[in-house]
Coordinates of C-alpha atoms and ligand atoms in Angstrom, one line a residue:
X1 CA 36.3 73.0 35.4
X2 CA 36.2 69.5 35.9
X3 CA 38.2 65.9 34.9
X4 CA 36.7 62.9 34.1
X5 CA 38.1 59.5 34.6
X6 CA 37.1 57.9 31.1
X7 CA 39.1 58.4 27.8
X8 CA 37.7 60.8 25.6
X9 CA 39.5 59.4 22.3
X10 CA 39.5 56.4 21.0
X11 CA 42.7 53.8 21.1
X12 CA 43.8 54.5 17.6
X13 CA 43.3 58.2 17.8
X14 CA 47.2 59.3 16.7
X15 CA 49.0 61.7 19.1
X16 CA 52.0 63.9 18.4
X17 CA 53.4 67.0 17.1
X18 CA 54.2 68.7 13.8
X19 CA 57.0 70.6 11.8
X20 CA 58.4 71.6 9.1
X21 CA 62.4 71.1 7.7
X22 CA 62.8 74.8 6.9
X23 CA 61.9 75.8 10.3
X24 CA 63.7 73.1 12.6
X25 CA 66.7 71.3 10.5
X26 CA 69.0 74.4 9.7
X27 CA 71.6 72.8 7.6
X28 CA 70.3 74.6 4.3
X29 CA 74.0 73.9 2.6
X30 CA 74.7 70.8 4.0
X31 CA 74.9 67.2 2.9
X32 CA 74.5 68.4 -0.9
X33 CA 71.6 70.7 -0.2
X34 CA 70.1 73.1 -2.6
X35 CA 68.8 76.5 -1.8
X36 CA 65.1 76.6 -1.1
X37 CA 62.6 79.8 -1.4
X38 CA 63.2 79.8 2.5
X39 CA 66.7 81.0 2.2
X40 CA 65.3 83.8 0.4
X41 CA 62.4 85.1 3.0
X42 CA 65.0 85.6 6.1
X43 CA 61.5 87.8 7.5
X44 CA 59.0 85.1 6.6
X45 CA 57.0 84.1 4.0
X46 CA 54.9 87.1 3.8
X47 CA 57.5 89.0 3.3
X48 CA 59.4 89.7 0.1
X49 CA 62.0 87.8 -0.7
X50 CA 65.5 89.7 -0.9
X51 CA 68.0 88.4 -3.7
X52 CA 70.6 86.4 -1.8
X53 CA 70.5 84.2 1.5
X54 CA 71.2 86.7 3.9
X55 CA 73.5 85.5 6.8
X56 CA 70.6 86.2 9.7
X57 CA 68.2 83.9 8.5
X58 CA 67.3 82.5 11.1
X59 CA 66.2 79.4 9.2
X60 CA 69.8 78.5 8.2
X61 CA 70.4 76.8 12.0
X62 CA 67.0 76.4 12.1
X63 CA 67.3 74.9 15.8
X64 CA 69.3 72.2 14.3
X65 CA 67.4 69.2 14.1
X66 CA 69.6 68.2 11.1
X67 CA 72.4 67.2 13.9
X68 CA 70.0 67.0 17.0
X69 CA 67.2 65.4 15.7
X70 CA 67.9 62.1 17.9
X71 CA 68.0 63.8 21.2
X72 CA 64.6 65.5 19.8
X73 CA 62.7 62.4 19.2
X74 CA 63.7 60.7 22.3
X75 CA 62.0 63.6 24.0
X76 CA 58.7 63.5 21.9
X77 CA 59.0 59.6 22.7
X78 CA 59.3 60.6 26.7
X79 CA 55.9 62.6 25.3
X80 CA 54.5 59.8 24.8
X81 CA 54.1 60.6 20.9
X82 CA 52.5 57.7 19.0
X83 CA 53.0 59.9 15.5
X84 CA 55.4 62.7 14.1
X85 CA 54.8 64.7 11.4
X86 CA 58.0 66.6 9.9
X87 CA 58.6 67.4 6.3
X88 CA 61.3 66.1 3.8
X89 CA 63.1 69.0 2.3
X90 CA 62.3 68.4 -1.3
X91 CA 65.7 70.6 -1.8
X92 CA 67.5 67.9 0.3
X93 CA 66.4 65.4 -2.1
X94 CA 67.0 67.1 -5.4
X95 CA 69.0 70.3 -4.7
X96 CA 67.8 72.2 -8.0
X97 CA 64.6 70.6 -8.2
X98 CA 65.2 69.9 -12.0
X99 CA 68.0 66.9 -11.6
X100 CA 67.7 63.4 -13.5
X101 CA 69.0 61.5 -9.5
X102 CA 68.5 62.6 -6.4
X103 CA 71.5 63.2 -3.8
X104 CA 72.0 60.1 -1.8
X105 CA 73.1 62.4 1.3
X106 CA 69.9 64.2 1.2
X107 CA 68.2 60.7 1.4
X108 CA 70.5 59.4 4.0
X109 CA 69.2 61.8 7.0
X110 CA 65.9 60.9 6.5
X111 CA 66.8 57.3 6.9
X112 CA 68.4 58.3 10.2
X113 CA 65.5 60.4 11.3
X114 CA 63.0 57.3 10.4
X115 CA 65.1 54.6 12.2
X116 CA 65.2 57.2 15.2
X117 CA 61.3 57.1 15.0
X118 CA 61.3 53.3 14.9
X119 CA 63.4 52.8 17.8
X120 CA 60.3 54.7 19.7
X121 CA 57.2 53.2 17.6
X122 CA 56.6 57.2 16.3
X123 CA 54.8 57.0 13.4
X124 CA 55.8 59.6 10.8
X125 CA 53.3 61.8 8.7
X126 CA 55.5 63.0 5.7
X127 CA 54.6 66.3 4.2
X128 CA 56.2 66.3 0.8
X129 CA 56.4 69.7 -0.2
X130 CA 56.0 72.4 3.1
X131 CA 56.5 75.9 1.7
X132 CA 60.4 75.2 1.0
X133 CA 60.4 74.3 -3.1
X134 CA 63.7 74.5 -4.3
X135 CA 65.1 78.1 -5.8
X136 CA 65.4 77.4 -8.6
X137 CA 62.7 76.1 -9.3
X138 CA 61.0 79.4 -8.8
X139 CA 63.7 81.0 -10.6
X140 CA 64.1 79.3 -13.5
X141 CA 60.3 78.2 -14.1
X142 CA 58.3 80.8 -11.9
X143 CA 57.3 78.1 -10.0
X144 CA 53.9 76.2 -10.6
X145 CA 52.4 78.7 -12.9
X146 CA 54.8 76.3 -15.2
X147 CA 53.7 72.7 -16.3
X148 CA 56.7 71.2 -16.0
X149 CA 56.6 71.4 -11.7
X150 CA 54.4 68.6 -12.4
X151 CA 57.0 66.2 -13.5
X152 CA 59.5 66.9 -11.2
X153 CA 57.3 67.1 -8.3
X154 CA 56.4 63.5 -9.5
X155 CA 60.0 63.0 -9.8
X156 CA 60.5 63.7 -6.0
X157 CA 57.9 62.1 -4.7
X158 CA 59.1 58.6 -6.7
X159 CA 62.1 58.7 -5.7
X160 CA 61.0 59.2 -1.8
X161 CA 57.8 56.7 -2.1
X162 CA 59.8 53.9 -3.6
X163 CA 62.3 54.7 -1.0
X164 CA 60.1 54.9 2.0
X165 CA 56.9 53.0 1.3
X166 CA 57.2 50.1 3.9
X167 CA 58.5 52.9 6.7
X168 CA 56.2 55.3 6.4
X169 CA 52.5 55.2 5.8
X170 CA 51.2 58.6 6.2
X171 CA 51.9 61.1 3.2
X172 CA 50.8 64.5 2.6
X173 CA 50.7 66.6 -0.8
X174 CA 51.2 70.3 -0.2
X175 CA 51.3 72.2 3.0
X176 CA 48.2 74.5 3.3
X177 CA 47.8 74.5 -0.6
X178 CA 44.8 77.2 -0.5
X179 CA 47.4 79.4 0.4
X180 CA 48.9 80.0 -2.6
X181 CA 45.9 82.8 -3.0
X182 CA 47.6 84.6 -0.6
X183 CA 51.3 83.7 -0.6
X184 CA 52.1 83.3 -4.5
X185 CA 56.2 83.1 -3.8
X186 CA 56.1 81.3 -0.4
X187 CA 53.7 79.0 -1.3
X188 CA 53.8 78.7 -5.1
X189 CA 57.1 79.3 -5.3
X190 CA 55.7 81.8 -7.9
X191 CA 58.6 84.1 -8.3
X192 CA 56.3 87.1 -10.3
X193 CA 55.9 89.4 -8.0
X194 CA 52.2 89.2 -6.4
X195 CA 51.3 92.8 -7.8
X196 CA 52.0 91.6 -11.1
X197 CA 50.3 88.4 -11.2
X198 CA 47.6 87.7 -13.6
X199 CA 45.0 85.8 -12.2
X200 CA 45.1 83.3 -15.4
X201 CA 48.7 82.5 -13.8
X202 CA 48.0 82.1 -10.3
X203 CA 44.8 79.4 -10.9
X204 CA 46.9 78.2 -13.7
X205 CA 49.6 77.2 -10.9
X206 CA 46.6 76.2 -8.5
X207 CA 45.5 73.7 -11.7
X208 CA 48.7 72.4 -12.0
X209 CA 49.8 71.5 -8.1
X210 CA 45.9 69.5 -8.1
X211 CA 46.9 67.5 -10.8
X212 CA 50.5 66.6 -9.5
X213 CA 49.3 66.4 -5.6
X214 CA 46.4 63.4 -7.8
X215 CA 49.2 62.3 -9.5
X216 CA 51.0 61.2 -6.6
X217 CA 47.8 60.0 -5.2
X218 CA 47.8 57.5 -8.0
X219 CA 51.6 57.1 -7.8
X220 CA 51.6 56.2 -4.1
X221 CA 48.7 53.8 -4.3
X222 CA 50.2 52.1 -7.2
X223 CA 53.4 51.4 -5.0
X224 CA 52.2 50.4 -2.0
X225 CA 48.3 50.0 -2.0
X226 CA 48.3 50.3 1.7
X227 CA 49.8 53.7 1.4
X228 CA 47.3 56.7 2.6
X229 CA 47.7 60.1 1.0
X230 CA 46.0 63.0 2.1
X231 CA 46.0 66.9 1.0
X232 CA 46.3 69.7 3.6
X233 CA 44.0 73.2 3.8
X234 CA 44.7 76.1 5.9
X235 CA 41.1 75.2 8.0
X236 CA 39.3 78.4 9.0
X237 CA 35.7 78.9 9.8
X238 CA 34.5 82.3 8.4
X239 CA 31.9 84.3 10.3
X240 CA 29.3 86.8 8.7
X241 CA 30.4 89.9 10.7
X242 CA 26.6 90.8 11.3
X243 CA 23.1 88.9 10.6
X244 CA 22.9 90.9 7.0
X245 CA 22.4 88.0 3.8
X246 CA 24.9 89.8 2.5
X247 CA 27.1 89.2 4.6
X248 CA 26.4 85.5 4.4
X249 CA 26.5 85.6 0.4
X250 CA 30.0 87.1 1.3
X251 CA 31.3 84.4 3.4
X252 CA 29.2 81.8 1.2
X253 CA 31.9 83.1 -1.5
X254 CA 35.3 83.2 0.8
X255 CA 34.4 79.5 1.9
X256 CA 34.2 78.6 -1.3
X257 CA 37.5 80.6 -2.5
X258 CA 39.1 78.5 0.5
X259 CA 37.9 75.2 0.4
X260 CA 37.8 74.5 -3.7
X261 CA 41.3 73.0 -2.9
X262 CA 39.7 70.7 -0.7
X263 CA 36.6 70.1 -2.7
X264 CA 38.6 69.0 -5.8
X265 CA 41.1 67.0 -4.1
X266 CA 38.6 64.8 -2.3
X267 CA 35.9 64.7 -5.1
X268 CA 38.2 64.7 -8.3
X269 CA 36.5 67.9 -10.2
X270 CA 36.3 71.7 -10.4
X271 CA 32.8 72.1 -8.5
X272 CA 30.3 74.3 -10.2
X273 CA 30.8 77.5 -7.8
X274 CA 34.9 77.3 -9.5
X275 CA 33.6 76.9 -12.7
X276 CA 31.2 80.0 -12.3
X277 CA 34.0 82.0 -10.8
X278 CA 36.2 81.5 -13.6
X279 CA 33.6 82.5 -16.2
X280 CA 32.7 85.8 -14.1
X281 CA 36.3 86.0 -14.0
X282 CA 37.5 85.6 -17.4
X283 CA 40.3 82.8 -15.9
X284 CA 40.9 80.2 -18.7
X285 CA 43.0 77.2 -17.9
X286 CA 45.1 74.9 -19.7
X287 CA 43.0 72.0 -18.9
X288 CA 43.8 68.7 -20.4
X289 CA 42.1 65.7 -20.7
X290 CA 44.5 63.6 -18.9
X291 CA 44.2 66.2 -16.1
X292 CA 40.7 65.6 -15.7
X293 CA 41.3 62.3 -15.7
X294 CA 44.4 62.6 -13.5
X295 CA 42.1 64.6 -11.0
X296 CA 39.9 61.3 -10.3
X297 CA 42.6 60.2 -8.2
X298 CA 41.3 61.5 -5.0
X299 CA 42.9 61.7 -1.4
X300 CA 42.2 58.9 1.2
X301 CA 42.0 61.5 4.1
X302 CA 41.8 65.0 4.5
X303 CA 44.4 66.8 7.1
X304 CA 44.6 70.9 8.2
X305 CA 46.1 73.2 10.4
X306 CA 43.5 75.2 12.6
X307 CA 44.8 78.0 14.7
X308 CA 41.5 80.8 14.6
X309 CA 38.4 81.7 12.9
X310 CA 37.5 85.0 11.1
X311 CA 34.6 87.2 10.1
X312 CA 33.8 89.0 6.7
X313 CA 31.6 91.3 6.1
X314 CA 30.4 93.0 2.7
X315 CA 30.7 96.2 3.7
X316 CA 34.6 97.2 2.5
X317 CA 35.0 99.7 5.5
X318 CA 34.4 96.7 7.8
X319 CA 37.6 94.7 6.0
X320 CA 40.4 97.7 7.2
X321 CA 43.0 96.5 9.0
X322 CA 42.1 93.0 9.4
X323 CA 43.4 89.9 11.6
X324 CA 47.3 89.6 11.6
X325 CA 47.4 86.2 9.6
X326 CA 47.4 84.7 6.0
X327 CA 44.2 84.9 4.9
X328 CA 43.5 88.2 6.4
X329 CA 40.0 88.4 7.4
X330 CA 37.4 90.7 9.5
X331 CA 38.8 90.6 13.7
X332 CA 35.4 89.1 15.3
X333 CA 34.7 91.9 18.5
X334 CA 33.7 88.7 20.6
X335 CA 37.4 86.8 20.7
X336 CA 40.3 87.7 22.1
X337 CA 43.8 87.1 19.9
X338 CA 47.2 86.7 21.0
X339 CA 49.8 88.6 20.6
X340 CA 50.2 88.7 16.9
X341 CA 46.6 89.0 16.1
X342 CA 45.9 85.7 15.8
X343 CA 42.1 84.9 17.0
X344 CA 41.5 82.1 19.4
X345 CA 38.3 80.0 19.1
X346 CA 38.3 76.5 20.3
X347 CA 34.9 76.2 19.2
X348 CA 35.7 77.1 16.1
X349 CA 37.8 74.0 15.3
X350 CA 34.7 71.8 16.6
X351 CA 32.7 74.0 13.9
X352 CA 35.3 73.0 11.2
X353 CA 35.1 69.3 12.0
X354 CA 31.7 68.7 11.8
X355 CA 31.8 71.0 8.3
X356 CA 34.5 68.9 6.6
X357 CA 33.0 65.7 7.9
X358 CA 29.6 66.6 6.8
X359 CA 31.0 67.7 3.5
X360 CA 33.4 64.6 2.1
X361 CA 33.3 62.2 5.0
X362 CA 36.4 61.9 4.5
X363 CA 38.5 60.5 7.7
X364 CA 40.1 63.9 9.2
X365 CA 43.2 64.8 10.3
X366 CA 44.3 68.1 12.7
X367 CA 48.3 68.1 12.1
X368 CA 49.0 71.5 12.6
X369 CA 46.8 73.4 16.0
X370 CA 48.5 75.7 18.7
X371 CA 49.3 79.4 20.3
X372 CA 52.6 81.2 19.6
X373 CA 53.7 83.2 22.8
X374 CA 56.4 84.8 24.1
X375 CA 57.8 82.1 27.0
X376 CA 59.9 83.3 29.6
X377 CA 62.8 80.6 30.7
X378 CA 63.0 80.3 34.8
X379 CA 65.6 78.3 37.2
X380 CA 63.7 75.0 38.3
X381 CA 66.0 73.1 40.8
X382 CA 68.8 72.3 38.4
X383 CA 67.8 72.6 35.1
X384 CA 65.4 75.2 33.6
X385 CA 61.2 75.6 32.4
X386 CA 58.6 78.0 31.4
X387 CA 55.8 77.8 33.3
X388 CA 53.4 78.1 30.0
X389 CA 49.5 78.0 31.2
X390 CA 48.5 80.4 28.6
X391 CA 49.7 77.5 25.6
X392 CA 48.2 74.5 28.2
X393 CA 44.4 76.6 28.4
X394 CA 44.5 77.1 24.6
X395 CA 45.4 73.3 23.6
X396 CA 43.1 72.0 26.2
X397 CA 40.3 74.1 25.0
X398 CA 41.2 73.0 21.6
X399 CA 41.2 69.4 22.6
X400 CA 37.6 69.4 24.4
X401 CA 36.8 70.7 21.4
X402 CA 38.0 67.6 19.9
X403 CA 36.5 65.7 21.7
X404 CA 33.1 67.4 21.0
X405 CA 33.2 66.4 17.4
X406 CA 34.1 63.0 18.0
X407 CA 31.3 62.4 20.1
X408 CA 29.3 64.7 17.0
X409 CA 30.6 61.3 14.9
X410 CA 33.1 62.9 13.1
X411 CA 35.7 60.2 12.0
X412 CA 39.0 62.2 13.1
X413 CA 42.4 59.8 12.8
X414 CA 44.5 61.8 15.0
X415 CA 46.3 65.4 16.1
X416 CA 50.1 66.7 16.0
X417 CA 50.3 69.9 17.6
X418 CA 52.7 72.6 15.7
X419 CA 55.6 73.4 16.8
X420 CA 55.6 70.8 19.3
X421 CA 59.3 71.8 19.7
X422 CA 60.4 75.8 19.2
X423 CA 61.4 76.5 16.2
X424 CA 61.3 79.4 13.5
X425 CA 57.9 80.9 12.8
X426 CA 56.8 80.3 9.4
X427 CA 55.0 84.2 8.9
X428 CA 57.7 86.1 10.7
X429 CA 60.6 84.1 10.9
X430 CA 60.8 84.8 14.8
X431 CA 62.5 82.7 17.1
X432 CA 60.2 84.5 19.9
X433 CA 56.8 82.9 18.5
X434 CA 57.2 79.7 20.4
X435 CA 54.6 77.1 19.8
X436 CA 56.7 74.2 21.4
X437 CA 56.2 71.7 24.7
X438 CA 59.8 71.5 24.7
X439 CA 61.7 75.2 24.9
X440 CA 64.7 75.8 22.6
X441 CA 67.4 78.7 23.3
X442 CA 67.8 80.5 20.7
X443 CA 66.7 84.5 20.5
X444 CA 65.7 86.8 17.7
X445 CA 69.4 88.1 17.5
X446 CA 70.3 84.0 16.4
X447 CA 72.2 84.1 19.7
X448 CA 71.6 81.1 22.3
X449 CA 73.0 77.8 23.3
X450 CA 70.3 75.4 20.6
X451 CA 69.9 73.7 24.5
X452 CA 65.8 71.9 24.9
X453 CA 64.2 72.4 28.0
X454 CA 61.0 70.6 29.2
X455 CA 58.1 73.3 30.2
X456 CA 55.3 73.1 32.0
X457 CA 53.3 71.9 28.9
X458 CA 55.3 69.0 28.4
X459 CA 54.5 67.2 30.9
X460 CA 50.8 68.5 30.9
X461 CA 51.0 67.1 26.8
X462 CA 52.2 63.7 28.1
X463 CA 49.6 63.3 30.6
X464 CA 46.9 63.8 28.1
X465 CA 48.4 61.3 25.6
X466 CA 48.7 58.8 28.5
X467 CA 45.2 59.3 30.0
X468 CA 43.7 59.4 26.2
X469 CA 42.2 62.9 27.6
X470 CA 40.8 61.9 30.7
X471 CA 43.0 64.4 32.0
X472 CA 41.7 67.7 30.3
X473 CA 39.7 70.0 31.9
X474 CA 36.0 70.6 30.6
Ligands
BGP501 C1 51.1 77.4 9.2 C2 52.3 76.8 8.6 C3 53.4 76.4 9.5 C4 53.5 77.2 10.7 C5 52.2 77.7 11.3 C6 52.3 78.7 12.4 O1 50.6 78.4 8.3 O2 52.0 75.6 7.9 O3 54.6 76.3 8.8 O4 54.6 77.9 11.0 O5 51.3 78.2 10.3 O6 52.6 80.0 11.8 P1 53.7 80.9 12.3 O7 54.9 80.1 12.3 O8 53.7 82.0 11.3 O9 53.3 81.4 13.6

């Protein structure tokens, strides 16, 4: 291992960390606030949803950003953060979902959280919609598989455009879109149950988000042409399990399942490996001529979270038991994973890069990239840290990685780490899967003070943003 002296990113490379509302503001009654498909998922969104918010959700403290989020960005600032990217909680905004006016309270704490921001010079990166659609939404319209979502998704995002478009530059569509395929409710807000989910319904709701996440393209261009929208894919490089052209037909067809999202948002059409798919498949869409239209309105950048790669293989036996995350997937027997199955592959994000560049050359953005571990909190002098080397190897392996791609020529505008403070795991709604730099106390049980402490990491973190990544170790 060694340092160099030299920067390995450019000046306007963007450094920070990423979130979303359901899993850090807690609040989910407060200020006006409607009931999200979170309040229904207390064990994560790949779970089933129960009936009623259930009093041990985790997610309704959250860690309390709603009333702490001040002291929070003053320590991302200490970070050195030069961007943060945090969802608004479309709930929040319009508490059904279906209202004519949005609720003025809702809007009022994301004023305070973007003059917070400004104080520091934190740019924000605004996910509009991050797995927390409003209830009834789902409820009342089973979610996107209904046409309507597009107009009040375009509802929302007016109101908070026209609201926000000198503060905030940076906008996102939907969080990890192409996972819908594998999270109908928590991601659709698709409130059939999976098992009995035609597939007619499921690309029908995939058709309808593309044309409202182009919609707001258009929208946001139209209302401040300086405005930059881009979509956001769960990124994963797939692996054929062995050196067998079948295997590589198979992962041929599982990159393309994952990354038409992409390929339509960035080039404005259903490419011709969809269209085939949906003939074999018998899947006919509702597809209007104003959608095809509307779909021309294509993204400015493309952003995506990258935690692991996978294999497949087209022998079924081979797809048992696979890796413990969304999209499921063949474990590869060279990697090791952490401790819930997750596979880590640093090389794998470089791999991902240089594919997406190659693909839309498309300016990139990595706004969601980290390990969830188990940290253990220890006295230091007077105060209290985790000495987390196992989260400081993976992120530096990731960001050497990084930096291999830029030097590859991949345009890349900038990374936020997840999690980049503790907060409630999005797949298991643990407090225990900690991704953050900056340690929260609060335990499975709910029990815990909500205090931050530094660890080891965040210091490590702010070194690395300071140096520009002389710092890392290669
Ligand atoms: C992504 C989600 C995030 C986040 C992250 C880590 O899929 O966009 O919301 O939580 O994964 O996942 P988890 O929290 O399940 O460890």
């Amino acid at each position: 291992m060694s340092q160099s002296t030299s920067p390995l990113f450019p000046q306007t490379f963007l450094w920070g960390g990423a979130t979303a509302a359901n899993q850090i503001e807690g609040a989910y009654q407060d200020g006006g606030k409607g009931l999200s498909i979170q309040d229904v998922t207390p064990r994560g969104i790949m779970s089933d949803r129960v009936e009623k918010p259930t009093p041990d959700n985790l997610k309704n403290i959250g860690i309390d950003f709603y009333h702490r989020y001040a002291e929070d960005i003053a320590l991302f600032a200490e970070m050195g953060f030069t961007v943060f990217r945090f969802s608004m909680a479309w709930s929040r905004i319009f508490p059904n979902g279906d209202e004519e006016t949005p609720n003025e309270e809702g809007l009022a704490f994301y004023d305070r959280v973007l003059d917070e921001l400004e104080k520091y010079g934190i740019e924000p990166l605004v996910t509009l919609s991050h797995y927390e659609t409003p209830l009834h939404l789902a409820e009342q319209y089973n979610g996107w598989v209904n046409r309507d979502m597009i107009g009040f998704f375009e509802r929302y995002a007016r109101t908070v455009l026209e609201r926000y478009h000198t503060r905030v530059k940076h906008w996102l569509t939907f969080n990890e879109i192409n996972s819908v395929l594998h999270i109908p409710f928590g991601s659709g807000a698709i409130n059939t149950p999976t098992a009995d989910l035609e597939p007619n319904d499921l690309y029908q709701a995939i058709h309808h988000e593309l044309v409202a996440s182009a919609r707001v393209t258009r929208l946001a261009h139209e209302i401040n042409p300086a405005l930059k929208v881009g979509c956001m894919v769960i990124a994963m490089p797939i692996y054929p399990l062995t050196p067998h052209p079948d295997d590589a037909i198979k992962v041929m067809n599982a990159d393309h399942a994952n990354l038409m999202f992409s390929d339509v948002h960035v080039r404005g059409y259903y490419p011709g490996y969809a269209q085939r798919f949906f003939r074999d498949n018998n899947i006919t869409m509702t597809i209007t001529d104003q959608d095809r239209e509307d779909l021309k309105n294509t993204v400015d950048f493309v952003s995506f979270s990258y935690y692991m790669s996978i294999c497949d293989s087209a022998d079924p036996r081979a797809r048992q038991g696979g890796a413990g995350n969304i999209m499921g997937g063949v474990p590869n027997p060279t990697l090791q994973a952490s401790e819930w199955g997750w596979q880590i592959d640093p090389q794998g994000l470089r791999v991902v890069l240089n594919q997406f560049w190659d693909r839309w050359q498309k300016p990139l953005f990595i706004v969601e990239n980290g390990l969830g571990a188990r940290d253990e909190l220890t006295p230091d002098g007077d105060t209290f840290t985790v000495h987390d080397d196992y989260r400081i190897d993976y992120l530096n392996d990731h960001l050497v990685q990084v930096a291999q791609a830029l030097d590859d020529g991949v345009d890349i505008m900038g990374y936020t780490a997840w999690g980049c403070i503790d907060l409630v795991s999005a797949s298991t709604a643990q407090m225990s899967k900690r991704y953050g730099f900056i340690y929260v106390d609060r335990n499975d049980d709910g029990s815990g003070t909500l205090k931050r402490y530094r660890k080891k990491s965040f210091h490590w973190y702010a070194d690395v943003i300071r140096t520009r990544g002389a710092s890392l170790s290669r």
